[in-house]
XYZ file of C-alpha atoms in Angstrom:
391
model
C -15.883 33.161 30.589
C -12.161 32.576 31.191
C -10.122 30.900 28.494
C -9.484 27.249 29.080
C -5.904 26.382 29.804
C -4.374 24.322 27.001
C -3.730 20.752 27.997
C -0.053 20.024 28.413
C 1.343 17.255 26.276
C 2.927 14.581 28.455
C 6.630 13.840 28.143
C 5.750 10.334 26.994
C 3.535 11.649 24.185
C 6.259 14.055 23.109
C 8.667 11.128 23.077
C 6.344 9.087 20.858
C 5.851 12.031 18.517
C 9.562 12.581 18.057
C 10.758 10.836 14.913
C 14.136 10.218 16.519
C 12.540 8.097 19.227
C 12.193 4.955 17.135
C 15.905 5.068 16.366
C 16.750 5.588 20.039
C 14.627 2.578 20.996
C 16.341 0.429 18.345
C 19.789 1.406 19.614
C 18.727 0.532 23.163
C 17.251 -2.883 22.327
C 20.233 -3.832 20.149
C 22.601 -3.012 23.014
C 20.366 -4.858 25.490
C 20.236 -7.956 23.258
C 24.045 -8.048 23.046
C 24.352 -7.657 26.819
C 21.805 -10.390 27.564
C 23.296 -12.781 24.969
C 26.686 -12.466 26.674
C 25.496 -12.618 30.275
C 24.308 -15.286 32.693
C 20.844 -14.949 31.131
C 22.073 -16.083 27.715
C 20.679 -19.626 27.994
C 17.257 -18.304 28.979
C 17.353 -15.788 26.121
C 18.173 -18.347 23.415
C 15.961 -21.108 24.882
C 12.960 -18.760 24.964
C 13.413 -17.875 21.293
C 13.402 -21.577 20.397
C 10.349 -22.490 22.495
C 7.436 -23.704 20.372
C 4.043 -22.003 20.588
C 1.153 -23.259 18.423
C 3.504 -25.140 16.133
C 6.061 -22.371 15.587
C 9.002 -21.190 17.659
C 8.820 -17.792 19.357
C 11.513 -16.623 16.932
C 9.407 -17.671 13.936
C 6.304 -15.932 15.308
C 8.339 -12.746 15.598
C 10.074 -12.998 12.213
C 7.177 -14.386 10.159
C 4.042 -13.006 11.830
C 4.899 -9.809 13.703
C 7.188 -8.644 10.912
C 4.328 -9.055 8.433
C 2.839 -5.992 10.153
C 6.142 -4.163 9.648
C 5.984 -5.004 5.941
C 2.324 -3.941 5.867
C 3.413 -0.506 7.113
C 6.264 -0.429 4.566
C 3.768 -1.204 1.798
C 1.372 1.507 2.986
C 4.192 4.073 3.022
C 5.357 3.056 -0.454
C 1.840 3.319 -1.902
C 1.097 6.680 -0.248
C 4.407 8.226 -1.290
C 4.019 7.088 -4.902
C 0.410 8.268 -5.227
C 0.212 11.453 -3.156
C 3.548 12.018 -1.409
C 7.191 12.831 -2.062
C 7.475 10.306 -4.922
C 4.291 11.252 -6.775
C 6.110 12.644 -9.836
C 9.000 11.365 -11.927
C 10.911 14.568 -11.246
C 10.736 13.919 -7.508
C 11.776 10.282 -7.940
C 14.888 10.676 -10.053
C 17.431 11.830 -7.424
C 16.447 9.502 -4.529
C 15.730 6.744 -7.059
C 19.202 6.860 -8.593
C 20.770 7.167 -5.144
C 18.799 4.136 -3.928
C 19.921 2.048 -6.921
C 23.557 3.065 -6.424
C 23.234 2.440 -2.711
C 22.051 -1.122 -3.348
C 24.371 -2.065 -6.216
C 27.752 -0.998 -4.787
C 27.353 -2.734 -1.378
C 26.266 -5.937 -3.137
C 29.370 -5.813 -5.370
C 31.660 -5.250 -2.372
C 30.112 -8.180 -0.510
C 30.488 -10.453 -3.545
C 34.147 -9.463 -4.017
C 34.965 -10.123 -0.342
C 33.158 -13.490 -0.358
C 34.118 -14.662 -3.861
C 34.523 -18.432 -4.078
C 32.256 -19.289 -1.120
C 28.857 -20.275 -2.548
C 27.165 -20.473 0.862
C 28.438 -17.060 1.999
C 27.421 -15.467 -1.312
C 23.758 -16.122 -0.482
C 24.014 -13.053 1.749
C 24.909 -10.631 -1.062
C 21.756 -8.587 -0.393
C 22.349 -8.091 3.347
C 24.249 -4.759 3.026
C 21.874 -3.319 0.413
C 19.226 -2.088 2.884
C 18.891 1.186 4.820
C 17.071 1.360 8.167
C 14.832 4.413 7.866
C 14.090 4.688 11.615
C 17.759 4.575 12.622
C 18.913 6.964 9.895
C 16.144 9.504 10.443
C 16.679 9.196 14.180
C 20.304 10.297 13.807
C 19.247 13.150 11.497
C 16.604 14.314 13.952
C 19.053 14.316 16.837
C 21.173 16.756 14.811
C 18.216 19.160 14.627
C 18.607 22.317 12.561
C 22.154 21.385 11.497
C 20.538 19.387 8.655
C 18.259 21.068 6.071
C 14.716 19.716 5.855
C 15.294 18.965 2.169
C 17.883 16.326 3.120
C 15.446 14.665 5.527
C 12.939 14.495 2.666
C 15.647 13.094 0.380
C 16.639 10.426 2.913
C 13.014 9.439 3.548
C 12.306 9.047 -0.170
C 15.550 7.131 -0.715
C 14.842 4.769 2.195
C 11.306 4.076 0.945
C 12.640 3.189 -2.521
C 15.350 1.147 -0.801
C 12.619 -0.776 1.079
C 10.822 -1.395 -2.214
C 14.042 -2.830 -3.631
C 14.474 -5.049 -0.571
C 10.923 -6.375 -0.948
C 11.618 -7.281 -4.585
C 14.914 -8.969 -3.619
C 13.192 -11.064 -0.936
C 10.414 -12.096 -3.327
C 12.749 -12.997 -6.209
C 15.906 -14.367 -4.568
C 14.785 -15.816 -1.225
C 11.741 -17.848 -2.234
C 12.027 -21.638 -2.523
C 9.864 -24.807 -2.602
C 6.712 -23.180 -3.915
C 3.271 -24.716 -3.358
C 1.151 -23.986 -6.433
C -2.218 -24.626 -4.671
C -1.350 -22.152 -1.921
C -0.048 -19.627 -4.456
C -3.346 -19.988 -6.310
C -5.278 -19.371 -3.092
C -3.141 -16.284 -2.398
C -3.808 -14.983 -5.915
C -7.566 -15.509 -5.464
C -7.561 -13.551 -2.195
C -5.579 -10.745 -3.813
C -8.073 -10.568 -6.689
C -10.909 -10.339 -4.151
C -9.101 -7.524 -2.310
C -8.597 -5.618 -5.566
C -12.287 -6.061 -6.458
C -13.302 -4.718 -3.047
C -11.051 -1.708 -3.623
C -12.517 -1.086 -7.098
C -16.067 -1.372 -5.750
C -15.387 1.361 -3.215
C -15.355 -0.792 -0.079
C -13.423 1.136 2.582
C -14.118 -0.875 5.757
C -10.664 -1.708 7.117
C -11.803 -4.745 9.192
C -12.763 -6.535 5.943
C -9.321 -5.933 4.415
C -7.525 -6.941 7.615
C -9.559 -10.141 7.994
C -8.782 -11.156 4.413
C -5.185 -10.090 5.024
C -4.910 -12.575 7.894
C -6.082 -15.372 5.579
C -3.659 -14.115 2.924
C -0.790 -14.293 5.433
C -1.629 -17.934 6.229
C -1.754 -19.130 2.620
C 1.397 -17.175 1.701
C 3.123 -18.708 4.745
C 2.182 -22.169 3.441
C 3.095 -21.317 -0.173
C 6.879 -21.082 0.187
C 6.963 -17.330 -0.420
C 8.078 -15.542 2.732
C 4.965 -14.754 4.758
C 5.940 -11.132 5.438
C 5.372 -10.303 1.752
C 1.664 -10.824 2.399
C 1.819 -7.559 4.344
C 3.123 -5.650 1.316
C 0.554 -7.254 -0.993
C -2.286 -6.366 1.392
C -1.040 -2.771 1.689
C -1.232 -2.234 -2.067
C -4.970 -3.065 -2.031
C -5.940 -0.705 0.829
C -7.950 2.244 -0.588
C -6.171 5.573 -0.350
C -9.411 7.546 -0.763
C -13.036 7.095 0.187
C -15.739 7.941 -2.346
C -18.116 9.196 0.325
C -15.838 11.201 2.633
C -12.459 12.889 2.729
C -11.269 10.143 5.048
C -8.322 8.052 3.790
C -8.486 4.397 4.903
C -4.815 3.952 3.980
C -3.626 6.895 6.059
C -5.893 5.877 8.947
C -4.361 2.405 9.000
C -0.848 3.794 8.562
C -1.216 6.220 11.460
C -2.793 3.564 13.669
C -0.146 0.967 12.874
C 2.933 3.210 12.916
C 3.468 3.558 16.710
C 2.929 -0.176 17.257
C 5.492 -1.034 14.593
C 8.026 1.602 15.696
C 7.806 1.040 19.445
C 6.821 -2.616 19.782
C 7.227 -4.800 16.688
C 10.592 -3.555 15.409
C 12.137 -3.378 18.919
C 10.922 -6.933 19.643
C 12.436 -8.055 16.328
C 15.670 -6.210 17.133
C 15.898 -7.715 20.613
C 15.229 -11.224 19.285
C 17.727 -11.000 16.442
C 20.565 -8.686 17.509
C 21.725 -10.946 20.320
C 24.862 -12.909 19.472
C 27.286 -14.656 21.823
C 30.700 -13.085 21.237
C 32.767 -15.520 23.316
C 34.169 -18.903 22.325
C 36.143 -17.798 19.260
C 33.749 -19.476 16.796
C 34.188 -16.557 14.411
C 36.045 -13.293 13.969
C 34.830 -9.850 12.825
C 37.421 -10.139 10.038
C 35.854 -13.313 8.601
C 34.562 -12.797 5.069
C 30.832 -12.554 5.892
C 30.957 -9.931 8.701
C 33.703 -8.055 6.825
C 31.702 -8.073 3.583
C 28.550 -6.865 5.366
C 30.363 -4.137 7.333
C 32.290 -2.866 4.298
C 29.173 -3.056 2.153
C 27.188 -0.943 4.595
C 29.870 1.553 5.606
C 31.857 1.898 2.374
C 29.477 0.653 -0.315
C 26.430 2.601 0.765
C 28.139 5.956 0.953
C 29.930 5.429 -2.369
C 26.828 4.244 -4.208
C 24.435 6.858 -2.820
C 26.771 9.848 -3.065
C 28.217 8.992 -6.481
C 24.776 8.527 -8.040
C 23.402 11.730 -6.484
C 26.548 13.754 -7.310
C 26.535 12.691 -10.974
C 22.852 13.566 -11.402
C 23.243 16.974 -9.762
C 26.434 17.825 -11.683
C 24.894 16.763 -15.001
C 21.849 18.969 -14.372
C 19.417 16.031 -14.496
C 18.282 16.648 -10.924
C 18.459 19.637 -8.564
C 20.497 19.655 -5.378
C 18.289 19.363 -2.260
C 17.416 22.945 -1.333
C 19.754 24.596 1.167
C 22.106 21.606 1.303
C 25.836 21.512 0.631
C 27.757 18.676 -0.989
C 29.329 17.850 2.374
C 25.881 17.555 3.949
C 24.707 15.355 1.082
C 27.771 13.171 1.653
C 26.995 12.958 5.370
C 23.488 11.713 4.596
C 24.970 9.185 2.151
C 27.126 7.835 4.991
C 24.043 7.554 7.237
C 22.442 5.333 4.591
C 24.856 2.632 5.746
C 22.709 2.116 8.839
C 21.058 -1.124 7.788
C 19.795 -2.637 11.025
C 16.247 -3.995 10.624
C 16.023 -4.998 6.963
C 19.653 -6.155 6.820
C 19.153 -8.487 9.777
C 15.945 -9.764 8.206
C 17.588 -10.549 4.855
C 20.459 -12.246 6.702
C 18.014 -14.579 8.435
C 16.560 -15.564 5.053
C 19.946 -15.936 3.358
C 21.485 -18.177 6.020
C 18.430 -19.953 7.371
C 20.318 -23.270 7.566
C 23.674 -21.807 8.669
C 23.409 -20.447 12.260
C 27.088 -19.469 12.415
C 26.727 -17.270 9.323
C 23.626 -15.658 10.853
C 25.711 -14.687 13.889
C 28.465 -13.393 11.615
C 25.876 -11.366 9.696
C 24.663 -9.804 12.934
C 28.208 -8.739 13.822
C 28.727 -7.259 10.363
C 25.413 -5.376 10.476
C 26.147 -3.967 13.926
C 29.687 -2.894 12.931
C 28.660 -1.324 9.630
C 25.611 0.406 11.091
C 27.501 1.795 14.098
C 30.321 3.141 11.932
C 27.844 4.721 9.512
C 25.872 6.358 12.319
C 28.903 7.799 14.121
C 30.857 8.955 11.059
C 27.742 10.274 9.296
C 26.764 12.293 12.381
C 30.298 13.735 12.710
C 30.327 14.800 9.049
C 26.918 16.463 9.342
C 27.932 18.315 12.524
C 31.082 19.579 10.773
C 29.066 20.545 7.697
C 26.527 22.405 9.841
C 29.253 24.402 11.588
C 30.844 25.188 8.260
C 27.514 26.407 6.848
C 26.937 28.583 9.954
C 30.421 30.105 9.814
C 30.530 33.752 8.652
C 33.491 32.854 6.444
C 31.584 30.070 4.682
C 30.923 30.535 1.011
């Protein structure tokens, strides 16, 4: 009997499987949003976002409901990495953990210094603290073998810890007008989800149904509704008592392509568009300047300084096969803050539309600079490492 010919993987499936693809899609939708927002279709673009559907605007459905699924995926990744993945031991956490803390603290300080004296602008201090994992890993993947695998692992772990920090910031600093009855209802649902987990219930439809109710009560509580996604994720069982199947990994794998290639691009398209004409603001105004400097300068300083000090002191090993220049290049890439930075900006300046637009400009400037300069440094470092005269 002749051997069966292996089925060829379609170009589209290869595209979806490539971890750089999500970053490519984000770049494309951000550019498209800017083009549309500054074209003859601008009125249609902005009017559509402000159309009401079932009591909420299209923009709110995207930012409060769809993005809850993004945060659900973030929560699943955080839980998996801490329990069974790259962050399962304290030894594995120390280098990316310190780098993540440095990479959040220094950008925040730079933003505060640039915007000192303006109480409204200072609400956005957390905007430049976030790293966009899809964008950053996309740039790394496009560089291929020029970057050691250990640095991709380092960046992934750092970005996951960075996301955890962003979730805490949103919960603590951007929550107002709390409804105690709704918070009580949310707590009761969470207790029920934990009990189901402890009792060995692994049926995902039950968790997702309760998660939908949790989203509604959190939405009505005053806490940002997207945090319901993180809370739900932490209750999803990572193991099944009866089989080797992992409900958490099954949900993560099922959700990941939808988040990467639909939800985040829709969010990016809805929120990256800003009308550049009219002279209402300048890229050198304090908010866009503080965001751009925080992302491009603050991120690289905070991440690299923290990692360098730990490696030099012997408290943590250097990522295997990586040079200091390559580590620095990855630190620069951490200044790509697209998705989470835009999201925090929307929360910080909810009642100040002009500052939201300024935030978008700052995020786009800082992220673009970080991507281009980080890629150039890593290409130079890769050539240096491949040179016969290299040490």
